[in-house]
PDB file of C-alpha atoms in Angstrom:
ATOM      1  CA  UNK Z   1      16.681 -16.573   4.700  1.00 78.00           C
ATOM      2  CA  UNK Z   2      15.682 -13.507   6.328  1.00 86.00           C
ATOM      3  CA  UNK Z   3      12.184 -13.101   7.604  1.00 88.00           C
ATOM      4  CA  UNK Z   4       9.731 -10.898   5.850  1.00 82.00           C
ATOM      5  CA  UNK Z   5       8.799  -8.527   8.772  1.00 83.00           C
ATOM      6  CA  UNK Z   6       6.033  -6.032   8.625  1.00 76.00           C
ATOM      7  CA  UNK Z   7       5.541  -3.002  10.940  1.00 80.00           C
ATOM      8  CA  UNK Z   8       2.276  -3.290  12.743  1.00 78.00           C
ATOM      9  CA  UNK Z   9       2.349  -0.213  15.124  1.00 76.00           C
ATOM     10  CA  UNK Z  10       4.046   1.628  17.990  1.00 81.00           C
ATOM     11  CA  UNK Z  11       2.286   3.787  20.879  1.00 75.00           C
ATOM     12  CA  UNK Z  12       5.569   5.790  20.966  1.00 68.00           C
ATOM     13  CA  UNK Z  13       5.175   9.594  20.316  1.00 59.00           C
ATOM     14  CA  UNK Z  14       8.179   9.705  18.495  1.00 58.00           C
ATOM     15  CA  UNK Z  15       8.075   6.601  16.308  1.00 59.00           C
ATOM     16  CA  UNK Z  16      10.623   4.772  18.558  1.00 65.00           C
ATOM     17  CA  UNK Z  17      10.520   1.717  20.953  1.00 76.00           C
ATOM     18  CA  UNK Z  18       8.495   0.071  21.777  1.00 85.00           C
ATOM     19  CA  UNK Z  19       7.050  -1.365  18.715  1.00 82.00           C
ATOM     20  CA  UNK Z  20       5.422  -4.568  17.359  1.00 79.00           C
ATOM     21  CA  UNK Z  21       6.090  -6.578  13.997  1.00 84.00           C
ATOM     22  CA  UNK Z  22       4.776  -9.584  12.395  1.00 83.00           C
ATOM     23  CA  UNK Z  23       6.360 -12.234  10.288  1.00 81.00           C
ATOM     24  CA  UNK Z  24       4.439 -12.073   6.924  1.00 76.00           C
ATOM     25  CA  UNK Z  25       4.839 -15.652   6.406  1.00 76.00           C
ATOM     26  CA  UNK Z  26       4.492 -17.454   9.855  1.00 79.00           C
ATOM     27  CA  UNK Z  27       2.336 -14.733  11.590  1.00 75.00           C
ATOM     28  CA  UNK Z  28       4.545 -14.678  14.468  1.00 82.00           C
ATOM     29  CA  UNK Z  29       4.804 -11.504  16.395  1.00 84.00           C
ATOM     30  CA  UNK Z  30       8.038  -9.626  17.264  1.00 84.00           C
ATOM     31  CA  UNK Z  31       8.062  -7.534  20.409  1.00 88.00           C
ATOM     32  CA  UNK Z  32      10.563  -4.821  20.395  1.00 88.00           C
ATOM     33  CA  UNK Z  33      11.411  -2.875  23.645  1.00 84.00           C
ATOM     34  CA  UNK Z  34      13.574  -2.169  26.372  1.00 86.00           C
ATOM     35  CA  UNK Z  35      15.200  -5.218  27.901  1.00 88.00           C
ATOM     36  CA  UNK Z  36      14.227  -6.438  31.558  1.00 85.00           C
ATOM     37  CA  UNK Z  37      17.571  -6.634  33.217  1.00 85.00           C
ATOM     38  CA  UNK Z  38      17.113  -6.340  36.886  1.00 85.00           C
ATOM     39  CA  UNK Z  39      18.289  -9.841  38.422  1.00 86.00           C
ATOM     40  CA  UNK Z  40      15.636  -9.597  40.834  1.00 86.00           C
ATOM     41  CA  UNK Z  41      12.881  -9.138  38.284  1.00 80.00           C
ATOM     42  CA  UNK Z  42      14.528 -11.887  36.007  1.00 80.00           C
ATOM     43  CA  UNK Z  43      14.139 -14.186  38.948  1.00 83.00           C
ATOM     44  CA  UNK Z  44      10.548 -14.014  39.138  1.00 85.00           C
ATOM     45  CA  UNK Z  45       9.931 -14.951  35.641  1.00 80.00           C
ATOM     46  CA  UNK Z  46       8.958 -18.698  34.734  1.00 79.00           C
ATOM     47  CA  UNK Z  47      10.421 -20.859  31.882  1.00 78.00           C
ATOM     48  CA  UNK Z  48      12.804 -17.942  30.854  1.00 80.00           C
ATOM     49  CA  UNK Z  49      15.522 -20.024  28.767  1.00 82.00           C
ATOM     50  CA  UNK Z  50      19.064 -19.177  28.598  1.00 82.00           C
ATOM     51  CA  UNK Z  51      18.888 -17.888  25.254  1.00 84.00           C
ATOM     52  CA  UNK Z  52      15.534 -15.863  26.105  1.00 85.00           C
ATOM     53  CA  UNK Z  53      15.271 -12.219  26.398  1.00 89.00           C
ATOM     54  CA  UNK Z  54      12.660 -10.387  28.392  1.00 86.00           C
ATOM     55  CA  UNK Z  55      11.420  -6.875  27.301  1.00 87.00           C
ATOM     56  CA  UNK Z  56       9.161  -4.491  28.687  1.00 87.00           C
ATOM     57  CA  UNK Z  57       6.180  -2.872  26.710  1.00 83.00           C
ATOM     58  CA  UNK Z  58       3.184  -1.061  27.608  1.00 83.00           C
ATOM     59  CA  UNK Z  59      -0.499  -2.972  27.724  1.00 82.00           C
ATOM     60  CA  UNK Z  60      -1.687  -0.664  25.566  1.00 81.00           C
ATOM     61  CA  UNK Z  61       0.964  -1.408  22.664  1.00 78.00           C
ATOM     62  CA  UNK Z  62      -0.435  -5.023  22.780  1.00 76.00           C
ATOM     63  CA  UNK Z  63      -4.070  -3.992  22.909  1.00 75.00           C
ATOM     64  CA  UNK Z  64      -3.702  -1.618  19.983  1.00 75.00           C
ATOM     65  CA  UNK Z  65      -1.320  -3.237  17.764  1.00 77.00           C
ATOM     66  CA  UNK Z  66      -1.366  -6.953  18.570  1.00 76.00           C
ATOM     67  CA  UNK Z  67      -3.373  -9.351  16.663  1.00 74.00           C
ATOM     68  CA  UNK Z  68      -7.013  -9.765  17.627  1.00 68.00           C
ATOM     69  CA  UNK Z  69      -7.445 -13.178  16.292  1.00 66.00           C
ATOM     70  CA  UNK Z  70      -5.558 -16.485  16.565  1.00 60.00           C
ATOM     71  CA  UNK Z  71      -6.093 -17.200  12.747  1.00 58.00           C
ATOM     72  CA  UNK Z  72      -6.812 -14.317  10.405  1.00 61.00           C
ATOM     73  CA  UNK Z  73      -9.312 -15.346   7.763  1.00 63.00           C
ATOM     74  CA  UNK Z  74      -9.340 -12.996   4.874  1.00 76.00           C
ATOM     75  CA  UNK Z  75     -12.592 -11.248   3.791  1.00 86.00           C
ATOM     76  CA  UNK Z  76     -12.726 -11.397  -0.018  1.00 90.00           C
ATOM     77  CA  UNK Z  77     -15.102  -9.519  -2.203  1.00 90.00           C
ATOM     78  CA  UNK Z  78     -16.031  -9.593  -5.822  1.00 89.00           C
ATOM     79  CA  UNK Z  79     -15.462  -7.010  -8.790  1.00 89.00           C
ATOM     80  CA  UNK Z  80     -18.737  -5.441  -8.325  1.00 91.00           C
ATOM     81  CA  UNK Z  81     -18.544  -4.868  -4.614  1.00 94.00           C
ATOM     82  CA  UNK Z  82     -15.053  -3.748  -5.127  1.00 95.00           C
ATOM     83  CA  UNK Z  83     -16.362  -1.357  -7.907  1.00 95.00           C
ATOM     84  CA  UNK Z  84     -19.089   0.120  -5.557  1.00 96.00           C
ATOM     85  CA  UNK Z  85     -16.303   1.531  -3.127  1.00 97.00           C
ATOM     86  CA  UNK Z  86     -15.363   4.193  -5.686  1.00 98.00           C
ATOM     87  CA  UNK Z  87     -19.091   5.579  -5.940  1.00 96.00           C
ATOM     88  CA  UNK Z  88     -19.689   5.290  -1.989  1.00 96.00           C
ATOM     89  CA  UNK Z  89     -16.578   6.445  -0.344  1.00 97.00           C
ATOM     90  CA  UNK Z  90     -16.891   9.636   1.654  1.00 96.00           C
ATOM     91  CA  UNK Z  91     -14.032  11.862   1.279  1.00 98.00           C
ATOM     92  CA  UNK Z  92     -10.898  10.087   0.184  1.00 98.00           C
ATOM     93  CA  UNK Z  93      -9.752   7.045  -1.909  1.00 98.00           C
ATOM     94  CA  UNK Z  94      -5.783   6.521  -2.231  1.00 98.00           C
ATOM     95  CA  UNK Z  95      -3.966   3.774  -4.230  1.00 98.00           C
ATOM     96  CA  UNK Z  96      -0.433   2.318  -3.866  1.00 98.00           C
ATOM     97  CA  UNK Z  97       0.823   0.658  -7.112  1.00 98.00           C
ATOM     98  CA  UNK Z  98       3.752  -1.562  -6.676  1.00 97.00           C
ATOM     99  CA  UNK Z  99       3.986  -4.042  -9.316  1.00 96.00           C
ATOM    100  CA  UNK Z 100       6.299  -4.146 -12.222  1.00 96.00           C
ATOM    101  CA  UNK Z 101       3.303  -4.354 -14.873  1.00 95.00           C
ATOM    102  CA  UNK Z 102      -0.380  -5.313 -14.891  1.00 96.00           C
ATOM    103  CA  UNK Z 103      -2.286  -7.781 -17.172  1.00 95.00           C
ATOM    104  CA  UNK Z 104      -5.132  -5.664 -17.507  1.00 93.00           C
ATOM    105  CA  UNK Z 105      -2.862  -2.757 -18.780  1.00 94.00           C
ATOM    106  CA  UNK Z 106      -1.369  -5.205 -21.452  1.00 95.00           C
ATOM    107  CA  UNK Z 107      -5.037  -5.889 -22.594  1.00 92.00           C
ATOM    108  CA  UNK Z 108      -5.934  -2.307 -23.051  1.00 87.00           C
ATOM    109  CA  UNK Z 109      -5.960  -1.058 -26.754  1.00 85.00           C
ATOM    110  CA  UNK Z 110      -4.124   2.210 -25.355  1.00 87.00           C
ATOM    111  CA  UNK Z 111      -1.272  -0.012 -24.239  1.00 93.00           C
ATOM    112  CA  UNK Z 112      -0.656  -1.343 -27.963  1.00 90.00           C
ATOM    113  CA  UNK Z 113      -0.946   2.235 -28.924  1.00 89.00           C
ATOM    114  CA  UNK Z 114       1.883   3.547 -26.454  1.00 94.00           C
ATOM    115  CA  UNK Z 115       4.047   0.565 -27.566  1.00 94.00           C
ATOM    116  CA  UNK Z 116       3.616   2.260 -31.222  1.00 93.00           C
ATOM    117  CA  UNK Z 117       3.844   5.772 -30.454  1.00 94.00           C
ATOM    118  CA  UNK Z 118       5.161   6.305 -26.926  1.00 92.00           C
ATOM    119  CA  UNK Z 119       1.912   8.125 -25.846  1.00 94.00           C
ATOM    120  CA  UNK Z 120      -0.947   6.533 -23.930  1.00 92.00           C
ATOM    121  CA  UNK Z 121      -4.466   7.358 -25.231  1.00 89.00           C
ATOM    122  CA  UNK Z 122      -6.791   9.342 -23.007  1.00 89.00           C
ATOM    123  CA  UNK Z 123     -10.282   8.484 -22.550  1.00 91.00           C
ATOM    124  CA  UNK Z 124     -11.884  10.847 -20.211  1.00 95.00           C
ATOM    125  CA  UNK Z 125     -15.432   9.430 -21.288  1.00 96.00           C
ATOM    126  CA  UNK Z 126     -14.809   5.951 -19.826  1.00 94.00           C
ATOM    127  CA  UNK Z 127     -17.092   4.931 -16.960  1.00 96.00           C
ATOM    128  CA  UNK Z 128     -13.896   4.960 -14.681  1.00 96.00           C
ATOM    129  CA  UNK Z 129     -12.830   8.487 -15.456  1.00 97.00           C
ATOM    130  CA  UNK Z 130     -16.427   9.918 -15.465  1.00 98.00           C
ATOM    131  CA  UNK Z 131     -16.880   8.637 -11.903  1.00 98.00           C
ATOM    132  CA  UNK Z 132     -13.503  10.117 -10.486  1.00 98.00           C
ATOM    133  CA  UNK Z 133     -14.319  13.314 -12.351  1.00 98.00           C
ATOM    134  CA  UNK Z 134     -17.754  13.317 -10.374  1.00 98.00           C
ATOM    135  CA  UNK Z 135     -16.112  12.384  -7.153  1.00 98.00           C
ATOM    136  CA  UNK Z 136     -13.211  15.222  -7.283  1.00 98.00           C
ATOM    137  CA  UNK Z 137     -15.631  17.473  -8.548  1.00 98.00           C
ATOM    138  CA  UNK Z 138     -17.594  17.112  -5.335  1.00 98.00           C
ATOM    139  CA  UNK Z 139     -14.420  17.734  -3.205  1.00 98.00           C
ATOM    140  CA  UNK Z 140     -13.125  14.463  -2.458  1.00 98.00           C
ATOM    141  CA  UNK Z 141      -9.723  13.305  -2.469  1.00 98.00           C
ATOM    142  CA  UNK Z 142      -8.511  10.691  -4.899  1.00 98.00           C
ATOM    143  CA  UNK Z 143      -4.686   9.992  -5.224  1.00 98.00           C
ATOM    144  CA  UNK Z 144      -2.215   7.434  -5.898  1.00 98.00           C
ATOM    145  CA  UNK Z 145       1.630   6.610  -5.673  1.00 98.00           C
ATOM    146  CA  UNK Z 146       3.130   4.219  -8.503  1.00 98.00           C
ATOM    147  CA  UNK Z 147       6.557   2.543  -7.564  1.00 98.00           C
ATOM    148  CA  UNK Z 148       8.921   2.582 -10.298  1.00 98.00           C
ATOM    149  CA  UNK Z 149      11.777   0.241 -10.951  1.00 97.00           C
ATOM    150  CA  UNK Z 150      15.220   1.558 -12.190  1.00 96.00           C
ATOM    151  CA  UNK Z 151      15.336   1.077 -15.170  1.00 96.00           C
ATOM    152  CA  UNK Z 152      11.461   1.152 -15.499  1.00 97.00           C
ATOM    153  CA  UNK Z 153       9.463  -1.557 -17.112  1.00 97.00           C
ATOM    154  CA  UNK Z 154       7.460  -1.273 -20.204  1.00 96.00           C
ATOM    155  CA  UNK Z 155       4.320  -1.285 -17.906  1.00 97.00           C
ATOM    156  CA  UNK Z 156       5.633   1.438 -15.596  1.00 97.00           C
ATOM    157  CA  UNK Z 157       6.537   3.752 -18.646  1.00 97.00           C
ATOM    158  CA  UNK Z 158       2.964   3.257 -19.757  1.00 97.00           C
ATOM    159  CA  UNK Z 159       1.364   3.957 -16.443  1.00 97.00           C
ATOM    160  CA  UNK Z 160       3.642   7.042 -16.142  1.00 97.00           C
ATOM    161  CA  UNK Z 161       2.563   8.549 -19.511  1.00 96.00           C
ATOM    162  CA  UNK Z 162      -1.174   7.387 -18.563  1.00 95.00           C
ATOM    163  CA  UNK Z 163      -0.761   9.562 -15.452  1.00 97.00           C
ATOM    164  CA  UNK Z 164      -1.912  12.391 -17.469  1.00 96.00           C
ATOM    165  CA  UNK Z 165      -5.094  10.945 -17.723  1.00 96.00           C
ATOM    166  CA  UNK Z 166      -5.344  10.209 -14.008  1.00 97.00           C
ATOM    167  CA  UNK Z 167      -4.576  13.980 -13.230  1.00 98.00           C
ATOM    168  CA  UNK Z 168      -7.232  15.154 -15.847  1.00 98.00           C
ATOM    169  CA  UNK Z 169      -9.783  13.308 -13.679  1.00 98.00           C
ATOM    170  CA  UNK Z 170      -8.635  15.352 -10.731  1.00 98.00           C
ATOM    171  CA  UNK Z 171      -6.244  12.562  -9.161  1.00 98.00           C
ATOM    172  CA  UNK Z 172      -3.314  13.643  -7.236  1.00 98.00           C
ATOM    173  CA  UNK Z 173      -0.459  11.530  -8.657  1.00 98.00           C
ATOM    174  CA  UNK Z 174       3.267  10.888  -7.678  1.00 98.00           C
ATOM    175  CA  UNK Z 175       5.888   8.398  -8.405  1.00 98.00           C
ATOM    176  CA  UNK Z 176       8.444   6.849  -5.967  1.00 98.00           C
ATOM    177  CA  UNK Z 177      11.543   4.952  -7.031  1.00 98.00           C
ATOM    178  CA  UNK Z 178      11.711   1.444  -5.796  1.00 97.00           C
ATOM    179  CA  UNK Z 179      14.968   2.175  -3.880  1.00 97.00           C
ATOM    180  CA  UNK Z 180      13.418   5.205  -2.154  1.00 97.00           C
ATOM    181  CA  UNK Z 181      10.256   3.172  -1.487  1.00 97.00           C
ATOM    182  CA  UNK Z 182      12.408   0.365   0.306  1.00 95.00           C
ATOM    183  CA  UNK Z 183      14.198   3.004   2.232  1.00 95.00           C
ATOM    184  CA  UNK Z 184      11.036   4.479   3.537  1.00 95.00           C
ATOM    185  CA  UNK Z 185       9.535   1.130   4.486  1.00 92.00           C
ATOM    186  CA  UNK Z 186       6.888   1.148   1.858  1.00 96.00           C
ATOM    187  CA  UNK Z 187       6.020  -2.480   1.305  1.00 94.00           C
ATOM    188  CA  UNK Z 188       5.475  -4.243  -2.062  1.00 93.00           C
ATOM    189  CA  UNK Z 189       1.644  -4.197  -1.475  1.00 94.00           C
ATOM    190  CA  UNK Z 190      -1.042  -2.929  -3.992  1.00 97.00           C
ATOM    191  CA  UNK Z 191      -3.886  -1.572  -2.196  1.00 98.00           C
ATOM    192  CA  UNK Z 192      -6.578   1.168  -1.968  1.00 98.00           C
ATOM    193  CA  UNK Z 193      -7.344   3.005   1.303  1.00 98.00           C
ATOM    194  CA  UNK Z 194     -10.974   4.312   1.414  1.00 98.00           C
ATOM    195  CA  UNK Z 195     -11.773   7.268   3.958  1.00 98.00           C
ATOM    196  CA  UNK Z 196      -8.872   6.143   6.082  1.00 97.00           C
ATOM    197  CA  UNK Z 197     -10.906   3.400   7.531  1.00 95.00           C
ATOM    198  CA  UNK Z 198     -11.014   0.563   4.999  1.00 96.00           C
ATOM    199  CA  UNK Z 199      -8.428  -1.133   3.006  1.00 97.00           C
ATOM    200  CA  UNK Z 200      -9.028  -3.095  -0.056  1.00 97.00           C
ATOM    201  CA  UNK Z 201      -5.845  -5.267  -0.588  1.00 96.00           C
ATOM    202  CA  UNK Z 202      -5.568  -6.185  -4.306  1.00 96.00           C
ATOM    203  CA  UNK Z 203      -4.319  -9.573  -4.953  1.00 93.00           C
ATOM    204  CA  UNK Z 204      -2.620 -10.775  -8.330  1.00 93.00           C
ATOM    205  CA  UNK Z 205      -0.818 -14.105  -9.689  1.00 91.00           C
ATOM    206  CA  UNK Z 206       2.391 -14.526 -10.943  1.00 89.00           C
ATOM    207  CA  UNK Z 207       1.173 -13.424 -14.506  1.00 91.00           C
ATOM    208  CA  UNK Z 208       0.078 -10.015 -12.981  1.00 92.00           C
ATOM    209  CA  UNK Z 209      -3.540 -11.118 -13.422  1.00 92.00           C
ATOM    210  CA  UNK Z 210      -5.915  -9.545 -10.700  1.00 91.00           C
ATOM    211  CA  UNK Z 211      -8.022 -12.196  -9.109  1.00 87.00           C
ATOM    212  CA  UNK Z 212      -9.594 -10.989  -5.976  1.00 90.00           C
ATOM    213  CA  UNK Z 213      -9.824  -8.214  -3.411  1.00 95.00           C
ATOM    214  CA  UNK Z 214      -9.351  -8.637   0.494  1.00 95.00           C
ATOM    215  CA  UNK Z 215     -11.087  -6.264   2.709  1.00 94.00           C
ATOM    216  CA  UNK Z 216      -9.564  -4.971   5.890  1.00 93.00           C
ATOM    217  CA  UNK Z 217     -11.265  -3.039   8.615  1.00 91.00           C
ATOM    218  CA  UNK Z 218      -9.499  -3.932  11.908  1.00 88.00           C
ATOM    219  CA  UNK Z 219      -8.314  -0.446  13.245  1.00 87.00           C
ATOM    220  CA  UNK Z 220      -4.907  -1.447  14.011  1.00 85.00           C
ATOM    221  CA  UNK Z 221      -4.068  -2.828  10.520  1.00 89.00           C
ATOM    222  CA  UNK Z 222      -5.919   0.135   8.725  1.00 93.00           C
ATOM    223  CA  UNK Z 223      -3.636   2.325  10.648  1.00 93.00           C
ATOM    224  CA  UNK Z 224      -0.593   0.573   9.395  1.00 92.00           C
ATOM    225  CA  UNK Z 225      -1.767   1.311   5.825  1.00 96.00           C
ATOM    226  CA  UNK Z 226      -2.540   4.756   6.652  1.00 97.00           C
ATOM    227  CA  UNK Z 227       1.133   5.108   7.888  1.00 95.00           C
ATOM    228  CA  UNK Z 228       2.335   3.381   4.625  1.00 97.00           C
ATOM    229  CA  UNK Z 229       0.284   5.967   2.619  1.00 98.00           C
ATOM    230  CA  UNK Z 230       1.732   9.015   4.430  1.00 98.00           C
ATOM    231  CA  UNK Z 231       5.178   7.667   4.048  1.00 97.00           C
ATOM    232  CA  UNK Z 232       4.672   6.975   0.292  1.00 98.00           C
ATOM    233  CA  UNK Z 233       3.120  10.409  -0.256  1.00 98.00           C
ATOM    234  CA  UNK Z 234       5.732  12.279   1.625  1.00 98.00           C
ATOM    235  CA  UNK Z 235       8.551  10.771  -0.406  1.00 98.00           C
ATOM    236  CA  UNK Z 236       6.870  10.706  -3.923  1.00 98.00           C
ATOM    237  CA  UNK Z 237       7.452  13.201  -6.929  1.00 98.00           C
ATOM    238  CA  UNK Z 238       4.826  14.428  -8.647  1.00 98.00           C
ATOM    239  CA  UNK Z 239       4.162  12.429 -11.834  1.00 97.00           C
ATOM    240  CA  UNK Z 240       5.064  15.332 -14.495  1.00 97.00           C
ATOM    241  CA  UNK Z 241       8.282  16.157 -12.525  1.00 97.00           C
ATOM    242  CA  UNK Z 242       9.185  12.449 -12.261  1.00 98.00           C
ATOM    243  CA  UNK Z 243       8.784  11.975 -16.078  1.00 96.00           C
ATOM    244  CA  UNK Z 244      11.005  14.798 -16.867  1.00 95.00           C
ATOM    245  CA  UNK Z 245      13.665  13.682 -14.677  1.00 93.00           C
ATOM    246  CA  UNK Z 246      13.373  10.259 -16.083  1.00 94.00           C
ATOM    247  CA  UNK Z 247      13.688  11.756 -19.800  1.00 91.00           C
ATOM    248  CA  UNK Z 248      16.913  14.052 -18.707  1.00 91.00           C
ATOM    249  CA  UNK Z 249      18.523  11.108 -17.185  1.00 88.00           C
ATOM    250  CA  UNK Z 250      17.877   8.813 -20.178  1.00 84.00           C
ATOM    251  CA  UNK Z 251      19.243  11.884 -22.565  1.00 70.00           C
TER     252      UNK Z 251
END
């Protein structure tokens, strides 16, 4: 079975070698760089096995993008503290949505209405919408990119229609086909990124039920999520144009 590798960073100015990756399951670090080939250099290495390969990387790569602790202990917060992040962020809040459905959406009365009419109800007077309207009216940026399967799931179609409500609050909403997300190396992670300095990773169970939030502030990890955001935004299609393209393709 292939490893699940995630890119952690590079100091290369053009995005090439050298770079670091991490095995998402084992935590092992994969170092990518030019090989050390000079026989005199190789002769100085201790414990280099017959199947081993030595690579050369700048010290800065390991300092900037290598793990900072042997065992990473997740920092979890509850719903109330997570909710306060949307009131206290200073300039930007951005969300990547990658799941095929969310239990919280299916429990919303507007979801049942969507199943009957094909249109998701808008409630701009909800606590969520009123807060986002306040934040965007103050000049702050709020955005999200939703990854969509082909064909879309019922939950994804609901969110595509509900994007009208997101946009009405001042959010910048885009969509991205999952195949395009995979090609752009956008991982299947759900997270909010606040002020490009704090990441809130949303964790769900197999029934799509949201159960806790992991907070990440380690600079190298935050940078990785910033790079994911930039790639997703670059490749995303505005939700209204995406919806029009989907309707045209389905006849």
